[in-house]
Amino acid sequence: MSLSKSKCTRCEESCGKGKASVDVIRKLEAAFDKLASSNSTSLLKRYLTRTIFDDLKTRKTSFGSTLLDCIQSGLENFDSSIGVYAADPECYSLFAELFDPIIEAYHGFKKSDRQPPTAWGPVDTFANLDPKDEYIVSTRIRCCRTVKGYPFNPCMAADHYREIERQIVSVLNELSGEYRGIYHPLTGMPKDVQQNLIDSHYLFKEGDRFLQSANACRHWPTGRGIFFNDKKTFLVWVCEEDHLRIMCMQPGGNVGEVYRRLVGAVTELEKKLTFIRSDRFGYVTFCPTNLGTTIRASVHIKLPKLASNMDKLKNLAEKYHLQVRGTAGEHTESEGGVYDLSNKRRLGLTEHEVMKEMYTGISEILKHEKSAK
Ligand code: ADP
Ligand code: DAR
């Protein structure tokens, strides 16, 4: 039996659009007062006015998700940058009064804007940004997908995770050629193997407190795992933050090769899986920061001259719509002078435009590094 519309165990209430329980509303009221009096700088605090809060606090989606499911991470982590997640795909419309201003603030994407149709463009547009391997350690391009008919983490029962994992893995196991690989469930994975995959930047980390507060880590590690080919140049995360994270990566700066491989992988997967795509937002994800193309195209790069002045590097990156992060990605510091530089914009642009922006930005950053004194 499909579980996609089953009971939402979190609130122990039958699904079906209706009203949030008295208990949920009471929890929301107490947490709202604490947030309002906090020094949080999250987009949640900035845009969850009392009026909007009162309008939204009683609502419930057909999956059973409430406002609490969407904002509990930001209520518990005042240092959140965003503070909200969509507990299921309906949340973006049912709680639009909160999501829309947050999406506009983060992406510059207004209520009247629409994500353009998917357009990967010519994959041979991009060459190797660092043919002599002097600066770029590795290139990674990832996109996120969610499977139609299922809620997102906060409202997923253990059987949801098992069913989605089963669906995705059966498709992955049919892949051939350079995409042929093996699925490694987290359940039963030896801790040293798991840690080695994380340290090698292949596998997602555990214990992100923002995701834990969002109830995105319940039933862990049920239904979670990683698929990869023998060269680890094509990988798929199953049921981490989104139902799927599809990524291609390899040493060096050959952006074109990585992009070609990713486009081929996604094209193969969407022949067998129905992904959630909205006319307004494009591909729908758990976190609003990933909506649209859902692409993060990044290089691990060494910039000894520019990195000697981080404020200057970040301002330069901002000029090219690039984000500077630590070596292990989000919420991490640089190790050994290696920085993660990636596109900041992914909503309101086509896939090819996102890639061109990243490619051009990294190319310009390298010119600055080479000419710096
Ligand atoms: P995402 O990029 O999917 O939002 P994270 O930022 O948490 O997720 O990064 C996930 C993992 O991918 C981290 O271990 C990070 O080091 C790794 N990573 C990101 N970019 C690269 C890259 N260019 N080369 C190698 N690993 C990378
Ligand atoms: N930590 C949350 C989400 C930020 C975006 N990162 C994701 N989705 N992994 C915050 O609000 O800061």
Short mmCIF file of C-alpha atoms in Angstrom, two decimals, residues 27-245:
data_model
loop_
_atom_site.label_atom_id
_atom_site.label_comp_id
_atom_site.label_asym_id
_atom_site.label_seq_id
_atom_site.Cartn_x
_atom_site.Cartn_y
_atom_site.Cartn_z
CA LYS A 27 3.47 25.30 21.39
CA LEU A 28 3.52 27.84 18.56
CA GLU A 29 2.29 30.69 20.77
CA ALA A 30 4.95 30.06 23.42
CA ALA A 31 7.74 29.75 20.85
CA PHE A 32 6.62 32.82 18.89
CA ASP A 33 6.89 35.03 21.97
CA LYS A 34 10.44 33.72 22.64
CA LEU A 35 11.47 34.32 19.00
CA ALA A 36 9.95 37.80 18.97
CA SER A 37 11.97 38.80 22.03
CA SER A 38 15.18 37.14 20.80
CA ASN A 39 18.13 38.71 19.00
CA SER A 40 17.74 36.30 16.08
CA THR A 41 18.60 37.70 12.65
CA SER A 42 16.93 34.87 10.75
CA LEU A 43 14.61 35.53 7.84
CA LEU A 44 11.98 33.71 9.90
CA LYS A 45 12.13 36.33 12.60
CA ARG A 46 12.22 39.15 10.08
CA TYR A 47 9.10 38.04 8.22
CA LEU A 48 6.95 36.15 10.76
CA THR A 49 4.93 39.14 11.94
CA ARG A 50 2.20 38.71 14.56
CA THR A 51 -0.46 39.21 11.89
CA ILE A 52 0.99 36.53 9.60
CA PHE A 53 1.54 34.24 12.59
CA ASP A 54 -2.13 34.55 13.63
CA ASP A 55 -3.26 33.87 10.05
CA LEU A 56 -1.09 30.74 9.66
CA LYS A 57 -0.99 29.12 13.10
CA THR A 58 -4.22 27.13 12.71
CA ARG A 59 -3.64 25.84 9.20
CA LYS A 60 -2.78 22.21 8.31
CA THR A 61 -1.91 20.67 4.93
CA SER A 62 -3.44 17.50 3.51
CA PHE A 63 -0.24 15.71 4.63
CA GLY A 64 -0.91 16.93 8.18
CA SER A 65 1.88 19.52 8.30
CA THR A 66 1.43 22.65 10.39
CA LEU A 67 3.29 25.94 10.71
CA LEU A 68 5.19 24.38 13.62
CA ASP A 69 6.58 21.67 11.33
CA CYS A 70 7.93 24.39 9.03
CA ILE A 71 9.43 26.81 11.56
CA GLN A 72 10.49 24.67 14.53
CA SER A 73 14.14 24.72 13.41
CA GLY A 74 14.23 28.50 13.45
CA LEU A 75 12.32 28.58 16.74
CA GLU A 76 14.98 26.39 18.37
CA ASN A 77 18.04 27.84 16.60
CA PHE A 78 17.99 31.63 16.80
CA ASP A 79 21.29 31.66 14.83
CA SER A 80 19.56 30.22 11.76
CA SER A 81 20.08 32.24 8.60
CA ILE A 82 16.73 31.20 7.14
CA GLY A 83 14.89 29.30 9.91
CA VAL A 84 12.23 27.57 7.83
CA TYR A 85 11.77 24.38 5.83
CA ALA A 86 8.73 23.12 3.90
CA ALA A 87 7.42 20.06 5.76
CA ASP A 88 5.69 18.94 2.55
CA PRO A 89 5.22 20.37 -0.96
CA GLU A 90 1.88 22.03 -0.07
CA CYS A 91 3.54 24.24 2.55
CA TYR A 92 4.88 26.69 -0.02
CA SER A 93 1.29 27.60 -0.96
CA LEU A 94 -0.58 27.04 2.32
CA PHE A 95 1.99 29.14 4.23
CA ALA A 96 2.83 31.45 1.31
CA GLU A 97 2.45 34.59 3.46
CA LEU A 98 5.65 33.48 5.25
CA PHE A 99 7.53 31.60 2.52
CA ASP A 100 7.11 34.21 -0.23
CA PRO A 101 8.91 37.09 1.50
CA ILE A 102 11.64 34.71 2.70
CA ILE A 103 12.11 33.37 -0.85
CA GLU A 104 12.24 36.92 -2.22
CA ALA A 105 14.76 38.00 0.42
CA TYR A 106 17.05 35.00 -0.21
CA HIS A 107 16.71 34.54 -3.99
CA GLY A 108 15.46 37.95 -5.14
CA PHE A 109 12.51 35.98 -6.56
CA LYS A 110 9.26 37.97 -6.35
CA LYS A 111 5.67 36.66 -6.06
CA SER A 112 5.17 37.52 -9.71
CA ASP A 113 8.31 35.64 -10.84
CA ARG A 114 8.25 32.17 -12.41
CA GLN A 115 11.07 29.62 -12.71
CA PRO A 116 11.88 29.13 -16.42
CA PRO A 117 11.41 25.65 -17.93
CA THR A 118 14.31 23.23 -17.38
CA ALA A 119 17.12 24.05 -19.81
CA TRP A 120 20.43 22.25 -19.38
CA GLY A 121 21.82 23.92 -22.53
CA PRO A 122 24.84 22.69 -24.49
CA VAL A 123 26.98 20.71 -22.04
CA ASP A 124 30.12 21.35 -24.06
CA THR A 125 29.98 25.07 -23.20
CA PHE A 126 32.31 24.60 -20.25
CA ALA A 127 36.00 23.74 -20.45
CA ASN A 128 38.56 22.90 -17.77
CA LEU A 129 39.00 26.02 -15.61
CA ASP A 130 42.42 24.93 -14.39
CA PRO A 131 44.06 22.62 -16.97
CA LYS A 132 47.40 22.76 -15.13
CA ASP A 133 45.78 21.78 -11.82
CA GLU A 134 47.36 24.72 -10.03
CA TYR A 135 44.35 25.98 -8.04
CA ILE A 136 41.28 23.75 -8.31
CA VAL A 137 41.39 20.59 -6.20
CA SER A 138 38.02 19.25 -7.33
CA THR A 139 34.70 20.11 -8.96
CA ARG A 140 31.25 19.00 -7.75
CA ILE A 141 27.81 19.76 -9.18
CA ARG A 142 24.70 18.65 -7.31
CA CYS A 143 20.96 18.97 -7.68
CA CYS A 144 18.08 17.97 -5.39
CA ARG A 145 14.91 16.11 -6.25
CA THR A 146 11.79 15.11 -4.31
CA VAL A 147 9.45 12.27 -5.26
CA LYS A 148 5.80 13.06 -6.05
CA GLY A 149 3.21 11.87 -3.51
CA TYR A 150 5.39 11.90 -0.41
CA PRO A 151 5.77 14.44 2.41
CA PHE A 152 9.14 15.79 3.43
CA ASN A 153 11.09 14.87 6.54
CA PRO A 154 9.02 16.29 9.45
CA CYS A 155 5.93 14.35 8.42
CA MET A 156 7.60 11.14 7.20
CA ALA A 157 6.99 7.89 9.07
CA ALA A 158 9.67 5.18 9.10
CA ASP A 159 7.73 3.33 6.40
CA HIS A 160 7.82 6.44 4.19
CA TYR A 161 11.64 6.36 4.34
CA ARG A 162 11.69 2.63 3.57
CA GLU A 163 9.27 2.99 0.64
CA ILE A 164 11.06 5.96 -0.94
CA GLU A 165 14.44 4.25 -0.50
CA ARG A 166 13.07 1.09 -2.12
CA GLN A 167 11.67 3.06 -5.09
CA ILE A 168 14.84 5.08 -5.67
CA VAL A 169 17.29 2.20 -5.19
CA SER A 170 15.40 -0.05 -7.61
CA VAL A 171 15.87 2.65 -10.29
CA LEU A 172 19.51 3.29 -9.38
CA ASN A 173 20.29 -0.43 -9.60
CA GLU A 174 19.11 -0.45 -13.24
CA LEU A 175 21.58 2.24 -14.34
CA SER A 176 24.33 1.23 -16.76
CA GLY A 177 27.60 2.49 -18.21
CA GLU A 178 29.35 5.20 -16.19
CA TYR A 179 26.31 5.40 -13.88
CA ARG A 180 26.43 1.76 -12.86
CA GLY A 181 27.10 1.49 -9.15
CA ILE A 182 26.22 0.09 -5.73
CA TYR A 183 23.84 1.37 -3.04
CA HIS A 184 25.22 1.53 0.51
CA PRO A 185 22.49 1.90 3.15
CA LEU A 186 23.51 3.75 6.30
CA THR A 187 21.82 0.99 8.28
CA GLY A 188 24.59 -1.48 9.03
CA MET A 189 27.37 0.66 7.56
CA PRO A 190 30.49 0.31 9.73
CA LYS A 191 31.23 3.63 11.49
CA ASP A 192 34.78 3.80 10.11
CA VAL A 193 33.52 3.32 6.54
CA GLN A 194 30.88 6.02 7.08
CA GLN A 195 33.40 8.45 8.58
CA ASN A 196 35.86 7.84 5.75
CA LEU A 197 33.17 8.62 3.16
CA ILE A 198 32.25 11.81 5.04
CA ASP A 199 35.87 12.90 5.41
CA SER A 200 36.42 12.27 1.70
CA HIS A 201 33.46 14.62 0.99
CA TYR A 202 31.36 11.88 -0.61
CA LEU A 203 28.78 11.26 2.11
CA PHE A 204 26.55 13.72 4.01
CA LYS A 205 27.44 14.58 7.58
CA GLU A 206 25.24 13.59 10.54
CA GLY A 207 23.91 15.62 13.42
CA ASP A 208 23.22 18.98 11.78
CA ARG A 209 21.33 20.69 14.61
CA PHE A 210 19.22 22.74 12.22
CA LEU A 211 18.01 19.58 10.49
CA GLN A 212 17.56 17.78 13.83
CA SER A 213 15.38 20.63 15.14
CA ALA A 214 13.41 20.48 11.89
CA ASN A 215 12.58 16.82 12.66
CA ALA A 216 14.53 15.89 9.54
CA CYS A 217 16.55 13.19 11.29
CA ARG A 218 13.83 11.03 12.87
CA HIS A 219 13.94 7.24 12.32
CA TRP A 220 17.66 7.70 11.48
CA PRO A 221 19.31 5.89 9.74
CA THR A 222 16.25 4.09 8.28
CA GLY A 223 15.90 4.74 4.54
CA ARG A 224 19.11 6.76 4.31
CA GLY A 225 22.11 5.81 2.20
CA ILE A 226 24.45 6.61 -0.66
CA PHE A 227 24.80 5.18 -4.16
CA PHE A 228 27.98 5.63 -6.16
CA ASN A 229 29.82 4.28 -9.20
CA ASP A 230 33.21 2.63 -8.95
CA LYS A 231 35.08 5.91 -9.54
CA LYS A 232 32.81 7.89 -7.17
CA THR A 233 32.24 10.42 -9.94
CA PHE A 234 28.46 9.85 -9.82
CA LEU A 235 26.78 9.70 -6.42
CA VAL A 236 23.21 9.87 -5.08
CA TRP A 237 22.26 10.62 -1.48
CA VAL A 238 18.98 8.95 -0.51
CA CYS A 239 16.68 10.63 2.03
CA GLU A 240 19.13 13.05 3.61
CA GLU A 241 17.70 16.57 3.48
CA ASP A 242 15.78 15.85 0.27
CA HIS A 243 14.55 12.54 -1.10
CA LEU A 244 17.46 12.59 -3.58
CA ARG A 245 20.67 14.60 -3.93
#
